[in-house]
PDB file of C-alpha atoms in Angstrom:
ATOM      1  CA  MET A   1      11.727  -3.448   3.039  1.00 92.00           C
ATOM      2  CA  SER A   2       8.287  -2.882   4.492  1.00 93.00           C
ATOM      3  CA  VAL A   3       5.306  -2.085   2.284  1.00 95.00           C
ATOM      4  CA  VAL A   4       1.839  -0.931   3.277  1.00 94.00           C
ATOM      5  CA  ILE A   5      -0.913  -1.183   0.671  1.00 95.00           C
ATOM      6  CA  VAL A   6      -4.063   0.856   1.225  1.00 94.00           C
ATOM      7  CA  GLY A   7      -7.066   0.219  -1.009  1.00 92.00           C
ATOM      8  CA  GLY A   8      -7.367  -2.522  -3.577  1.00 91.00           C
ATOM      9  CA  ASN A   9      -9.720  -5.469  -3.767  1.00 92.00           C
ATOM     10  CA  GLU A  10     -10.425  -7.663  -0.751  1.00 92.00           C
ATOM     11  CA  CYS A  11     -10.177 -10.842  -2.807  1.00 94.00           C
ATOM     12  CA  MET A  12      -6.664  -9.859  -3.942  1.00 94.00           C
ATOM     13  CA  VAL A  13      -5.118  -9.343  -0.487  1.00 95.00           C
ATOM     14  CA  GLY A  14      -3.368 -12.727  -0.505  1.00 96.00           C
ATOM     15  CA  ARG A  15      -2.014 -12.183  -3.999  1.00 96.00           C
ATOM     16  CA  TYR A  16      -0.722  -8.697  -3.078  1.00 96.00           C
ATOM     17  CA  LYS A  17       1.159 -10.219  -0.120  1.00 96.00           C
ATOM     18  CA  GLU A  18       2.591 -13.046  -2.261  1.00 96.00           C
ATOM     19  CA  LEU A  19       3.877 -10.580  -4.850  1.00 96.00           C
ATOM     20  CA  CYS A  20       5.491  -8.455  -2.142  1.00 96.00           C
ATOM     21  CA  GLU A  21       7.165 -11.562  -0.697  1.00 96.00           C
ATOM     22  CA  ALA A  22       8.563 -12.330  -4.167  1.00 95.00           C
ATOM     23  CA  TYR A  23      10.226  -8.896  -4.007  1.00 95.00           C
ATOM     24  CA  CYS A  24      11.557  -9.664  -0.479  1.00 94.00           C
ATOM     25  CA  CYS A  25       9.184  -7.182   1.149  1.00 94.00           C
ATOM     26  CA  ARG A  26       7.025  -7.483   4.245  1.00 95.00           C
ATOM     27  CA  ALA A  27       3.506  -6.289   3.477  1.00 95.00           C
ATOM     28  CA  LYS A  28       0.458  -5.064   5.338  1.00 94.00           C
ATOM     29  CA  VAL A  29      -2.689  -4.684   3.248  1.00 94.00           C
ATOM     30  CA  PHE A  30      -5.720  -2.595   4.204  1.00 92.00           C
ATOM     31  CA  ALA A  31      -8.319  -3.180   1.484  1.00 89.00           C
ATOM     32  CA  LYS A  32     -11.044  -1.602   3.590  1.00 84.00           C
ATOM     33  CA  THR A  33     -11.105   0.297   6.831  1.00 76.00           C
ATOM     34  CA  ASP A  34     -11.893  -1.698   9.930  1.00 72.00           C
ATOM     35  CA  GLY A  35     -12.267   1.396  12.046  1.00 70.00           C
ATOM     36  CA  SER A  36      -9.356   3.788  11.828  1.00 74.00           C
ATOM     37  CA  LEU A  37      -5.996   3.343  10.114  1.00 79.00           C
ATOM     38  CA  LYS A  38      -4.438   5.431  12.839  1.00 76.00           C
ATOM     39  CA  ASN A  39      -1.574   3.583  14.537  1.00 79.00           C
ATOM     40  CA  LYS A  40      -1.992   0.569  12.221  1.00 86.00           C
ATOM     41  CA  ILE A  41       0.176   1.736   9.327  1.00 87.00           C
ATOM     42  CA  GLY A  42       3.390   2.122  11.307  1.00 85.00           C
ATOM     43  CA  THR A  43       6.513   3.386   9.537  1.00 88.00           C
ATOM     44  CA  PRO A  44       6.708   1.638   6.162  1.00 90.00           C
ATOM     45  CA  ASP A  45       9.446   2.219   3.602  1.00 92.00           C
ATOM     46  CA  LEU A  46       6.839   2.285   0.810  1.00 94.00           C
ATOM     47  CA  LEU A  47       3.165   3.257   0.998  1.00 94.00           C
ATOM     48  CA  VAL A  48       1.099   2.087  -1.990  1.00 96.00           C
ATOM     49  CA  LEU A  49      -2.236   3.831  -2.485  1.00 95.00           C
ATOM     50  CA  PHE A  50      -4.739   2.247  -4.862  1.00 95.00           C
ATOM     51  CA  THR A  51      -6.845   5.381  -5.253  1.00 92.00           C
ATOM     52  CA  GLY A  52      -9.505   3.884  -7.521  1.00 91.00           C
ATOM     53  CA  THR A  53     -10.815   1.564  -4.812  1.00 89.00           C
ATOM     54  CA  MET A  54     -10.526   3.646  -1.665  1.00 89.00           C
ATOM     55  CA  SER A  55     -12.498   6.437  -0.068  1.00 87.00           C
ATOM     56  CA  HIS A  56     -11.243   9.982   0.320  1.00 89.00           C
ATOM     57  CA  LYS A  57     -11.321   9.493   4.081  1.00 87.00           C
ATOM     58  CA  MET A  58      -9.026   6.459   3.812  1.00 88.00           C
ATOM     59  CA  LEU A  59      -6.622   8.376   1.570  1.00 89.00           C
ATOM     60  CA  LYS A  60      -6.498  11.341   3.918  1.00 89.00           C
ATOM     61  CA  CYS A  61      -5.926   9.131   6.953  1.00 87.00           C
ATOM     62  CA  ALA A  62      -3.123   7.163   5.262  1.00 87.00           C
ATOM     63  CA  LEU A  63      -1.339  10.321   4.152  1.00 88.00           C
ATOM     64  CA  ASN A  64      -1.678  11.906   7.615  1.00 87.00           C
ATOM     65  CA  GLU A  65      -0.154   8.822   9.255  1.00 85.00           C
ATOM     66  CA  THR A  66       2.997   9.044   7.111  1.00 84.00           C
ATOM     67  CA  LYS A  67       3.305  12.840   7.179  1.00 86.00           C
ATOM     68  CA  GLY A  68       6.754  14.003   8.249  1.00 85.00           C
ATOM     69  CA  ARG A  69       8.325  10.559   7.817  1.00 85.00           C
ATOM     70  CA  GLU A  70      10.699   9.288   5.170  1.00 84.00           C
ATOM     71  CA  THR A  71       8.088   7.120   3.505  1.00 86.00           C
ATOM     72  CA  VAL A  72       7.895   6.842  -0.279  1.00 91.00           C
ATOM     73  CA  VAL A  73       4.291   7.187  -1.436  1.00 92.00           C
ATOM     74  CA  ALA A  74       3.262   5.563  -4.718  1.00 93.00           C
ATOM     75  CA  ARG A  75      -0.234   6.116  -6.109  1.00 94.00           C
ATOM     76  CA  SER A  76      -2.040   4.102  -8.719  1.00 94.00           C
ATOM     77  CA  HIS A  77      -5.624   4.419  -9.882  1.00 94.00           C
ATOM     78  CA  SER A  78      -5.585   0.757 -10.908  1.00 94.00           C
ATOM     79  CA  SER A  79      -5.415  -1.907  -8.205  1.00 93.00           C
ATOM     80  CA  SER A  80      -4.237  -4.696 -10.506  1.00 94.00           C
ATOM     81  CA  MET A  81      -1.295  -7.027  -9.960  1.00 96.00           C
ATOM     82  CA  ALA A  82       0.455  -5.394 -12.921  1.00 96.00           C
ATOM     83  CA  ALA A  83       0.143  -1.984 -11.264  1.00 95.00           C
ATOM     84  CA  LEU A  84       1.619  -3.308  -8.005  1.00 96.00           C
ATOM     85  CA  ARG A  85       4.399  -5.104  -9.901  1.00 96.00           C
ATOM     86  CA  ARG A  86       5.264  -1.859 -11.731  1.00 96.00           C
ATOM     87  CA  ILE A  87       5.414   0.048  -8.426  1.00 96.00           C
ATOM     88  CA  LEU A  88       7.608  -2.612  -6.786  1.00 96.00           C
ATOM     89  CA  ASP A  89       9.916  -2.700  -9.829  1.00 95.00           C
ATOM     90  CA  GLU A  90      10.298   1.047  -9.566  1.00 94.00           C
ATOM     91  CA  HIS A  91      10.911   1.286  -5.812  1.00 92.00           C
ATOM     92  CA  THR A  92      12.701  -1.939  -4.825  1.00 87.00           C
ATOM     93  CA  THR A  93      15.944  -3.608  -5.790  1.00 77.00           C
ATOM     94  CA  LEU A  94      16.111  -7.358  -6.233  1.00 63.00           C
TER      95      LEU A  94
END
């Protein structure tokens, strides 16, 4: 399963990836925008949006990139490990 995480804390990127690997998921994490997200997101199975730590522009861009695709979008205001764990528990099967 592929997971794309948009938002969150830069210092937590490694921990987000480790947690996704524990759930047998490949993860891309975009904690901040390095230019545009266009063509970087791809076609993930799950898009995680940490809305508390991202700009409106980032949110809009991420949603536009997955529009019309069969991508599950999960939003969380909190960008904690517990929030990500809860989302992965809900949307993945171990």
